[in-house]
PDB file of C-alpha atoms in Angstrom:
ATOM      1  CA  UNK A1089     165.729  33.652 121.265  1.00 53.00           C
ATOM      2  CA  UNK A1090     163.471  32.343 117.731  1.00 55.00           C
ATOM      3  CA  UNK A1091     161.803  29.921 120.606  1.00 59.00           C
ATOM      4  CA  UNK A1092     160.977  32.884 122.852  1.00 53.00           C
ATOM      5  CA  UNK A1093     159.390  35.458 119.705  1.00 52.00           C
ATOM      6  CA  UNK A1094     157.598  32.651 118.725  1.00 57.00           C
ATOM      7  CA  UNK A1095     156.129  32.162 122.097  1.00 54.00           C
ATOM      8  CA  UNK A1096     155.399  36.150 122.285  1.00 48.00           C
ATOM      9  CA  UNK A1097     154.319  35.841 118.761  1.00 46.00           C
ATOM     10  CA  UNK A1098     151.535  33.273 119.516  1.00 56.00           C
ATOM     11  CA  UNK A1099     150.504  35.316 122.789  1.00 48.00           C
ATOM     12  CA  UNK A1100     149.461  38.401 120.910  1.00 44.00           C
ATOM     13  CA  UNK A1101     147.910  36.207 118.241  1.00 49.00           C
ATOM     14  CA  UNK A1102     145.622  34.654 121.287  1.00 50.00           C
ATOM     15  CA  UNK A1103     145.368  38.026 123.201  1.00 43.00           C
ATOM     16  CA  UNK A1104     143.730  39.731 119.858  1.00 43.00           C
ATOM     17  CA  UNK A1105     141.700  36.750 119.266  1.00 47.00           C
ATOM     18  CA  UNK A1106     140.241  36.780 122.794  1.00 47.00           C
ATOM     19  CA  UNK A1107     139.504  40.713 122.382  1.00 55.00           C
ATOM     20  CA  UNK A1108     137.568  40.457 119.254  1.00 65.00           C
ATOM     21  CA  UNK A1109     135.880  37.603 120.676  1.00 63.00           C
ATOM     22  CA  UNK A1110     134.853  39.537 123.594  1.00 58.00           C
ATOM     23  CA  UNK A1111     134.289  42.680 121.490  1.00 65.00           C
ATOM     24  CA  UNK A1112     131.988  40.599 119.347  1.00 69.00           C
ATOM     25  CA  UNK A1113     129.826  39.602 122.163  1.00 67.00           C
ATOM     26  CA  UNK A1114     129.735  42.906 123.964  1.00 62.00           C
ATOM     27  CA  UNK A1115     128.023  44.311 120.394  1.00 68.00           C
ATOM     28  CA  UNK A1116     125.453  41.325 120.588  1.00 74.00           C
ATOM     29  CA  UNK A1117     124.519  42.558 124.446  1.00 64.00           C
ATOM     30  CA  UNK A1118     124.044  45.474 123.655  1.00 64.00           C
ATOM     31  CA  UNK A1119     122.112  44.922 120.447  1.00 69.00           C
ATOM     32  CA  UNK A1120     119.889  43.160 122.336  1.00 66.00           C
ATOM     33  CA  UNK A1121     119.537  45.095 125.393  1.00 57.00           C
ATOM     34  CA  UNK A1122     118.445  48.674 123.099  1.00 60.00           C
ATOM     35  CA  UNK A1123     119.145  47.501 119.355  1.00 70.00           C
ATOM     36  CA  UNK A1124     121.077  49.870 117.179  1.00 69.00           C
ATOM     37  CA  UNK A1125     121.044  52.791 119.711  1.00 61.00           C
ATOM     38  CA  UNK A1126     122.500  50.980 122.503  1.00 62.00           C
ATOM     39  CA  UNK A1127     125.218  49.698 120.304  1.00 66.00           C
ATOM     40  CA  UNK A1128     126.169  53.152 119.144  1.00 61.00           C
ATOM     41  CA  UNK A1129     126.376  54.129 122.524  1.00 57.00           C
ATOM     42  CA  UNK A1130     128.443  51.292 123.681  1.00 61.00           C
ATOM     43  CA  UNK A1131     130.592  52.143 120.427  1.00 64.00           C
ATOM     44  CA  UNK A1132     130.889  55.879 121.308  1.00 54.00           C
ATOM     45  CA  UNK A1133     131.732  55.123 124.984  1.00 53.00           C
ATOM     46  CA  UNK A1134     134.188  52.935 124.111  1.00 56.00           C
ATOM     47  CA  UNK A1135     136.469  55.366 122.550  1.00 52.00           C
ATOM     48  CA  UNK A1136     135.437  58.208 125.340  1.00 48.00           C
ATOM     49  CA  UNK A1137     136.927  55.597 127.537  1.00 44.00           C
ATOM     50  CA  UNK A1138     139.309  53.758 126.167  1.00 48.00           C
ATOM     51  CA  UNK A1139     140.769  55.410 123.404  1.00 44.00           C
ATOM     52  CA  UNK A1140     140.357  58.639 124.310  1.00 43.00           C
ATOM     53  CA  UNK A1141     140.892  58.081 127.993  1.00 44.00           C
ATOM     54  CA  UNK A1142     137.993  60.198 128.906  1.00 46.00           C
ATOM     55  CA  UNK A1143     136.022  59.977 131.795  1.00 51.00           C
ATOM     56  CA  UNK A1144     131.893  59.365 131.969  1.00 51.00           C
ATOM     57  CA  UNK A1145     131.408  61.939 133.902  1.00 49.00           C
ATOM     58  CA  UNK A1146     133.817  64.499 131.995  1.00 53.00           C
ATOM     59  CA  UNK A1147     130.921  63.609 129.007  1.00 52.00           C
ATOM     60  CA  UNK A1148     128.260  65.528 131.352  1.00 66.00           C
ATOM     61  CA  UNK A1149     127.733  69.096 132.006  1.00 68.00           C
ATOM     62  CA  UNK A1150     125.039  68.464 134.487  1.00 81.00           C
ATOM     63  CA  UNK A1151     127.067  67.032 137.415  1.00 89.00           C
ATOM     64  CA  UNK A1152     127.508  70.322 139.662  1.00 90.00           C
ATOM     65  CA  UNK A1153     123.444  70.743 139.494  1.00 91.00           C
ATOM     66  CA  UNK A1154     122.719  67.394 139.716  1.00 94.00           C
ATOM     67  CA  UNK A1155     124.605  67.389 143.323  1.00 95.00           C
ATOM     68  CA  UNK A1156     123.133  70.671 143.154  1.00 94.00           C
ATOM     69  CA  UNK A1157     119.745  69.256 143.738  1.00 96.00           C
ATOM     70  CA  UNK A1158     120.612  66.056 145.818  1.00 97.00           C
ATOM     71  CA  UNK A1159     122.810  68.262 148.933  1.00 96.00           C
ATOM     72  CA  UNK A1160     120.130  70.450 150.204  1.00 96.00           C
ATOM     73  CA  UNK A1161     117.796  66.912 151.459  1.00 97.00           C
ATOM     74  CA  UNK A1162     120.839  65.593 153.129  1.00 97.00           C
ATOM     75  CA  UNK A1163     119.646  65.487 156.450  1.00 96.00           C
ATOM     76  CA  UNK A1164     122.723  66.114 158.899  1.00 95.00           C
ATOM     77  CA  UNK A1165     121.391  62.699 160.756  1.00 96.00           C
ATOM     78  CA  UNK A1166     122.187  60.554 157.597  1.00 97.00           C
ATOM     79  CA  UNK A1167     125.254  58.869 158.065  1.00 97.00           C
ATOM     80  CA  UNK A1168     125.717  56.777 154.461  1.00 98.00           C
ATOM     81  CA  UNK A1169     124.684  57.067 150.774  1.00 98.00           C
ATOM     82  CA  UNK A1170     124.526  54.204 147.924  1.00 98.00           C
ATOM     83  CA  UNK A1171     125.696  54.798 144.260  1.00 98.00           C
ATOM     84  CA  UNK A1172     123.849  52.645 141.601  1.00 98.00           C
ATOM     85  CA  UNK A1173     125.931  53.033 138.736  1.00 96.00           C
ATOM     86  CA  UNK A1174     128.658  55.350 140.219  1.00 95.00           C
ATOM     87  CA  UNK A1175     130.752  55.571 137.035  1.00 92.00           C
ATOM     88  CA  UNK A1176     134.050  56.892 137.911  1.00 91.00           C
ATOM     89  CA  UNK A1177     133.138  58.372 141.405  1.00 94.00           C
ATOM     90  CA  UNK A1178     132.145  61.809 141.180  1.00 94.00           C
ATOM     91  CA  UNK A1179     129.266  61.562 143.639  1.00 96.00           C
ATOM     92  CA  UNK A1180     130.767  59.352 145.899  1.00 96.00           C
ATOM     93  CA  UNK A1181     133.040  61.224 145.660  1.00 94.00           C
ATOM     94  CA  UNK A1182     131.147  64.433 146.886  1.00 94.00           C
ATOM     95  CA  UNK A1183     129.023  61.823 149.748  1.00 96.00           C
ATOM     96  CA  UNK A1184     132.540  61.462 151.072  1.00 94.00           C
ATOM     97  CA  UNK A1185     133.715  64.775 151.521  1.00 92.00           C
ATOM     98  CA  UNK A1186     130.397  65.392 153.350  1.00 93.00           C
ATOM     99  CA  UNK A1187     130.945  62.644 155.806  1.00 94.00           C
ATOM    100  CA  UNK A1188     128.927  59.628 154.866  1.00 96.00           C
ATOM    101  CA  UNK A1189     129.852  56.187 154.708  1.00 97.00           C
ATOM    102  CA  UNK A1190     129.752  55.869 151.087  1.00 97.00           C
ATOM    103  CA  UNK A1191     129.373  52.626 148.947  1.00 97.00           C
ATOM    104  CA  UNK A1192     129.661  52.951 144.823  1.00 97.00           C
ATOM    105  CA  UNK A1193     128.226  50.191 142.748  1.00 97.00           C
ATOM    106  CA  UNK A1194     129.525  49.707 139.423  1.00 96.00           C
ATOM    107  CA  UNK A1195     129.725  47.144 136.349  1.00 92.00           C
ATOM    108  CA  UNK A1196     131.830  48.553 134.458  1.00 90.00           C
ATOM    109  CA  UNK A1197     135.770  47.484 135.568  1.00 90.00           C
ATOM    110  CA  UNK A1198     137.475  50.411 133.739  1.00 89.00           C
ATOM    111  CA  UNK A1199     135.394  52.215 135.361  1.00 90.00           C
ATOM    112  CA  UNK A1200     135.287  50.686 138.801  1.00 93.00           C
ATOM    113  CA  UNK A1201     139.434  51.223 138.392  1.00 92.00           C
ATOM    114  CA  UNK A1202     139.252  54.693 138.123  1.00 91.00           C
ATOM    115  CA  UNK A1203     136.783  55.664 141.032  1.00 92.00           C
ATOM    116  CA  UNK A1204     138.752  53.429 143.608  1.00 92.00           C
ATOM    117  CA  UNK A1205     141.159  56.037 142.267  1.00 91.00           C
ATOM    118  CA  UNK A1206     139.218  59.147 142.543  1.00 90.00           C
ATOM    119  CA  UNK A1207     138.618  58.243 146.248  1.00 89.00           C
ATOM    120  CA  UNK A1208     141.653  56.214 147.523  1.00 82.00           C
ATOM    121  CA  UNK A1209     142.720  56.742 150.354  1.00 81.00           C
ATOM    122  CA  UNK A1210     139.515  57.438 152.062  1.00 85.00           C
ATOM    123  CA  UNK A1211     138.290  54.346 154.302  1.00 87.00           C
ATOM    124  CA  UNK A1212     134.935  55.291 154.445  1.00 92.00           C
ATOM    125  CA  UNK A1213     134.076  54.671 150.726  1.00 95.00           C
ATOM    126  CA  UNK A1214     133.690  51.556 149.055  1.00 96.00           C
ATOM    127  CA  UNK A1215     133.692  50.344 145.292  1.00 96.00           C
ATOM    128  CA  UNK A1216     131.749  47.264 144.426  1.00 96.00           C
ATOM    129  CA  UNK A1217     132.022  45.758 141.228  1.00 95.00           C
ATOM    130  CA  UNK A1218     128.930  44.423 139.870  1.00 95.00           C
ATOM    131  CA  UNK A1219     125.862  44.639 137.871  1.00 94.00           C
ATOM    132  CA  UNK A1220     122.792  44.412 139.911  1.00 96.00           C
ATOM    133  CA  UNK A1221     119.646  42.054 138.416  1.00 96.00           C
ATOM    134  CA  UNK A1222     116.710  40.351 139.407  1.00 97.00           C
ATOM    135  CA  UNK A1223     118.537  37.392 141.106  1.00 97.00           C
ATOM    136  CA  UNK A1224     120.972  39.766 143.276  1.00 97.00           C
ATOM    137  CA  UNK A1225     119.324  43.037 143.852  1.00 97.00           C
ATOM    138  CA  UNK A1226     118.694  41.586 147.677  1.00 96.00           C
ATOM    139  CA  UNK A1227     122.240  42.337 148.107  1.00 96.00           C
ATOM    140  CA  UNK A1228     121.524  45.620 147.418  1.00 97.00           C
ATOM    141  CA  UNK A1229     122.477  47.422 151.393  1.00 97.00           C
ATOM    142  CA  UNK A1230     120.952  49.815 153.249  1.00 97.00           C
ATOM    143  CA  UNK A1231     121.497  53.218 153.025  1.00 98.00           C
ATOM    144  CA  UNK A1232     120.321  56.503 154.607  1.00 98.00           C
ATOM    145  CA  UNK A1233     120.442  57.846 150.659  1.00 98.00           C
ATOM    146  CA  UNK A1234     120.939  55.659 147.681  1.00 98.00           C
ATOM    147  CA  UNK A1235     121.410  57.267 143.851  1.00 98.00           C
ATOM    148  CA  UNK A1236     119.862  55.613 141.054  1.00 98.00           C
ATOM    149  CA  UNK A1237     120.762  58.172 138.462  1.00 96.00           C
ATOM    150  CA  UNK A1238     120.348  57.099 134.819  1.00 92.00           C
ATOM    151  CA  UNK A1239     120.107  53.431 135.056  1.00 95.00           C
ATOM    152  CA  UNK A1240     116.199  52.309 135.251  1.00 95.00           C
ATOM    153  CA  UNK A1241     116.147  52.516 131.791  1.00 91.00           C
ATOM    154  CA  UNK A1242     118.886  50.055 131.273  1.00 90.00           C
ATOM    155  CA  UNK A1243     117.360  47.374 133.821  1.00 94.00           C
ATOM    156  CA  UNK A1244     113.731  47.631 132.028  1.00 92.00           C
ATOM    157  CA  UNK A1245     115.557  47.005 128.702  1.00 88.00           C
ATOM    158  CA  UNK A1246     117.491  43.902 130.158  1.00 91.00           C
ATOM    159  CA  UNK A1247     114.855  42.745 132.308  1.00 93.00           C
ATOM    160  CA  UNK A1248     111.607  43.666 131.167  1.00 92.00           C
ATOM    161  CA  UNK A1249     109.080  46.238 132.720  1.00 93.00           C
ATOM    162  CA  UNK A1250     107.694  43.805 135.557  1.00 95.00           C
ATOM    163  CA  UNK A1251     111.196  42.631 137.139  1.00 96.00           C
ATOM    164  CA  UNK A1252     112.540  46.093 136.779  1.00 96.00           C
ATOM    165  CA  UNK A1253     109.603  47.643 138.311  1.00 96.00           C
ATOM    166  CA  UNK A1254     110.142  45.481 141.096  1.00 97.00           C
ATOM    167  CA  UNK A1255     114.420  45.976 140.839  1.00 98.00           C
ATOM    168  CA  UNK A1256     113.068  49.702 141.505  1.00 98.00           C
ATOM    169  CA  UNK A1257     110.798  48.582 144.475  1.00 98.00           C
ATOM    170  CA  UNK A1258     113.906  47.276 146.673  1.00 98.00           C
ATOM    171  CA  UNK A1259     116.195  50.196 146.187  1.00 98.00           C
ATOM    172  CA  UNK A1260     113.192  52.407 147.633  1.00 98.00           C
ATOM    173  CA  UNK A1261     112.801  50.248 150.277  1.00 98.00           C
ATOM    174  CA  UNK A1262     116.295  50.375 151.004  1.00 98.00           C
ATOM    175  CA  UNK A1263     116.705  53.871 151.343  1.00 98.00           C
ATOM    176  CA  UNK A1264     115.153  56.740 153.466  1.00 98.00           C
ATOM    177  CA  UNK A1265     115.775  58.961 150.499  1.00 98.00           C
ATOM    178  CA  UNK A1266     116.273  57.944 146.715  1.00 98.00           C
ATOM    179  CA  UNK A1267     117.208  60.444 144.157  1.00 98.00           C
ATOM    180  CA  UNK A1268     116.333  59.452 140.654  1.00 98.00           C
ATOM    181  CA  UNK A1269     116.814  59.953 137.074  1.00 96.00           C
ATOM    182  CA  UNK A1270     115.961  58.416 134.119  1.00 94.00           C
ATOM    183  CA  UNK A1271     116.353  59.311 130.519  1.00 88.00           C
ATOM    184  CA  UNK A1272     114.253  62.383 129.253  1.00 88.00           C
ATOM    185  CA  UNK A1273     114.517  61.503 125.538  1.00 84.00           C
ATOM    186  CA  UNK A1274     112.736  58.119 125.607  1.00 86.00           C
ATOM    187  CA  UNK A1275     109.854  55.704 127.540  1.00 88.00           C
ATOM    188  CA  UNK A1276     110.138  52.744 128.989  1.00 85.00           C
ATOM    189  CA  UNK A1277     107.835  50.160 128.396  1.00 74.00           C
ATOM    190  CA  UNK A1278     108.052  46.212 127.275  1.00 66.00           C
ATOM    191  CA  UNK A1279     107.971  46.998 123.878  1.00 63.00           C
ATOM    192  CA  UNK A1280     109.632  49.339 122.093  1.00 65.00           C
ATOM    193  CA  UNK A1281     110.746  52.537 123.557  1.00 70.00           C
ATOM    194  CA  UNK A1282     109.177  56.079 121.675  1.00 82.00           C
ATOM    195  CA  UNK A1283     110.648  59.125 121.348  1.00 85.00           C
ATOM    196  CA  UNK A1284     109.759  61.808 124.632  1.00 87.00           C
ATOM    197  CA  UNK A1285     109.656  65.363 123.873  1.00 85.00           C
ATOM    198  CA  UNK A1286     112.172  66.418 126.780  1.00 81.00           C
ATOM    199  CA  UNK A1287     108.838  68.840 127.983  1.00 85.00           C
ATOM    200  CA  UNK A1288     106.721  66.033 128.529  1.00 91.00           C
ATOM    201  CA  UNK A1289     109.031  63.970 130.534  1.00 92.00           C
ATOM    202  CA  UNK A1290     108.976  65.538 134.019  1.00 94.00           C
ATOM    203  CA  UNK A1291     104.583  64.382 133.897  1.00 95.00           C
ATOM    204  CA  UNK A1292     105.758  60.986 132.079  1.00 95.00           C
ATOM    205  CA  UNK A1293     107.936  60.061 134.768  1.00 96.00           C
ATOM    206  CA  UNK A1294     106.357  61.149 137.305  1.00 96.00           C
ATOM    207  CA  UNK A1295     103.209  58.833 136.769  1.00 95.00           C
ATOM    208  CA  UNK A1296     105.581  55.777 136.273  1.00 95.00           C
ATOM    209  CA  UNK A1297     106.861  56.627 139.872  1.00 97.00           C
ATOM    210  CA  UNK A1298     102.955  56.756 140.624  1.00 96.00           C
ATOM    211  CA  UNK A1299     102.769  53.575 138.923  1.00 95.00           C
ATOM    212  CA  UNK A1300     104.701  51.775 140.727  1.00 96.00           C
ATOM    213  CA  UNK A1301     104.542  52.886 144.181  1.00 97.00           C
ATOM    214  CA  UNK A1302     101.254  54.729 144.261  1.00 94.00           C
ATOM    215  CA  UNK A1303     100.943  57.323 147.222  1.00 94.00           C
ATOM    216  CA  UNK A1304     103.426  54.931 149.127  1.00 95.00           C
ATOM    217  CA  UNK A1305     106.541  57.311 147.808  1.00 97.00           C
ATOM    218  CA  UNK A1306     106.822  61.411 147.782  1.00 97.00           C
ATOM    219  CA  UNK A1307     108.224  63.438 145.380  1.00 98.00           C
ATOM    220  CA  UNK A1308     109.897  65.936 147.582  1.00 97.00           C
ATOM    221  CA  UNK A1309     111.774  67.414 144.228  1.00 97.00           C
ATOM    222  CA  UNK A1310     111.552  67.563 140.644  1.00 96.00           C
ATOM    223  CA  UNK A1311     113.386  69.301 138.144  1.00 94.00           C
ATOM    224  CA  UNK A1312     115.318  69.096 134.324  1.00 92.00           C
ATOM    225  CA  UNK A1313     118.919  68.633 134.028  1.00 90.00           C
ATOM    226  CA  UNK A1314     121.055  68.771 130.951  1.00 85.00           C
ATOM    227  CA  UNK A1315     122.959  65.776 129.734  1.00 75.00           C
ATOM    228  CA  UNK A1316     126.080  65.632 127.297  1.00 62.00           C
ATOM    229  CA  UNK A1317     126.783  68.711 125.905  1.00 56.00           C
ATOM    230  CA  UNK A1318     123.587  70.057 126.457  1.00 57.00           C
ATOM    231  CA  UNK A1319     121.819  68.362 123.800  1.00 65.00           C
ATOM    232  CA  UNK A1320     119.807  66.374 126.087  1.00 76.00           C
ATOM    233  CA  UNK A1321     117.455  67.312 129.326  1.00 86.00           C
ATOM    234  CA  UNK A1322     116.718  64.441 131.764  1.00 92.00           C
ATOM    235  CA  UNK A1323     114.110  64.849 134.721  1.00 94.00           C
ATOM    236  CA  UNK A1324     115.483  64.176 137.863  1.00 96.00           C
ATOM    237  CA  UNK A1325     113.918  63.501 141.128  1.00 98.00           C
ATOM    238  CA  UNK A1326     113.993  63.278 144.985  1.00 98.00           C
ATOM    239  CA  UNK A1327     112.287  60.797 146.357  1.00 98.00           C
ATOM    240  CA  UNK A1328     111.107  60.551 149.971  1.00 98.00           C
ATOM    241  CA  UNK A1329     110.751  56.952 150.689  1.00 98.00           C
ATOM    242  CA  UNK A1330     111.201  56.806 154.315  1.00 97.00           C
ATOM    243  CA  UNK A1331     107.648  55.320 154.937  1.00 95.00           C
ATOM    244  CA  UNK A1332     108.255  52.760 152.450  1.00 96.00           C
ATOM    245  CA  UNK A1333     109.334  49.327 152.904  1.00 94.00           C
ATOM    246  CA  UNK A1334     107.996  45.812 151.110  1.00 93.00           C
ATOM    247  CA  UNK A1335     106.153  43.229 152.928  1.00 79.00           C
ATOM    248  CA  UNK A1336     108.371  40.298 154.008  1.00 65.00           C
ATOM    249  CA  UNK A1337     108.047  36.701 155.125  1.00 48.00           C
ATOM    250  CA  UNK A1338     107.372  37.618 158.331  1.00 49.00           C
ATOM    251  CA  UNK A1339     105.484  40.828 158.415  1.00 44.00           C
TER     252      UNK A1339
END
């Protein structure tokens, strides 16, 4: 019996040491990825999440527009729809109950956990857990819609402008229709982000979208949407990329 607490002694002991350890280099991520912001955000999600047992999207109040805005441009013909970051399911969630083959992408494994639940038992959605980069985003499928709501931002700070410019450049060429939105507070650039005055942010973002695509994409939508408790307004847009696609090999 001694034998057997000591045992479950030293198992805690090496549990604890294993979650500070991992703790520890989850802070340094993000401290590099967006400095002391992004580690009070990673600090604050943590206990919406895990200590508080909260969900991501529970922490918006803009998710009933934000599908608001995304179901009128789903053509009847389109038959499946991408998540990028689908948190805990809520859109594809929605994509399902609409009838599309549905496929949520997600880093996050508490996360991941909970929108296999939000969806189970429905065989036409999928949950992928991953983080998408510069060295896997050709595994990114094909869909007739794919969402790539509030994550830009986060590949530009952990990739730089170039590769997440380009990150950007295969989801719309994956896609017939890409709805998009990035942060409204802040701009993305290699260096260090500035402060965005939320009325400014519909123009800024629309000429990085004219950056980097050109005329080769159409904005068939743009509007604000609140964030978190209101205290935050993000532009969102719908993108009509159906006439876009990137060279290949043997094009």
């Amino acid at each position: 019996m001694l034998s057997n607490l000591r045992n479950n002694v030293r198992t805690i002991k090496s549990t604890v040491v294993d979650q500070r350890q991992a703790t520890v280099q989850r802070l340094r991520e993000l401290y590099r990825e967006g400095g002391v912001r992004e580690v009070y955000r990673g600090m604050r999600d943590f206990y919406r999440y895990k200590i508080a047992r909260s969900n991501y999207h529970d922490g918006r109040v803009d998710n009933e527009h934000r599908w608001s805005i995304i179901e009128p441009h789903l053509d009847p013909e389109f038959e499946s729809l991408v998540d990028i970051g689908c948190a805990d399911g809520f859109f594809i969630d929605r994509a399902a109950d609409r009838g599309l083959r549905t496929i949520g992408i997600e880093g996050n494994q508490s996360r991941v956990h909970r929108a296999r639940e939000r969806v189970e038992p429905n065989d036409s959605v999928e949950v992928r857990q991953m983080y998408l980069s510069p060295d896997n985003i050709e595994e990114l499928p094909r869909a007739d819609v794919i969402l790539f709501l509030t994550v830009h931002h986060h590949w530009v700070r952990q990739y730089g402008w170039e590769d997440a410019a380009d990150m950007f450049r295969v989801v719309c060429d994956r896609a017939n229709l890409v709805c998009y939105e990035p942060p409204g507070t802040r701009t993305l650039s290699d260096g260090a982000e500035t402060e965005l005055a939320p009325e400014h942010s519909l123009k800024y973002y629309t000429e990085v979208i004219e950056t980097i695509f050109g005329d080769n994409v159409d904005i068939v939508a743009s509007e604000m949407t609140a964030y978190a408790g209101g205290d935050r307004s993000d532009p969102f847009f719908v993108l009509d990329t159906s006439d876009y696609r990137l060279a290949t090999a043997d094009s």
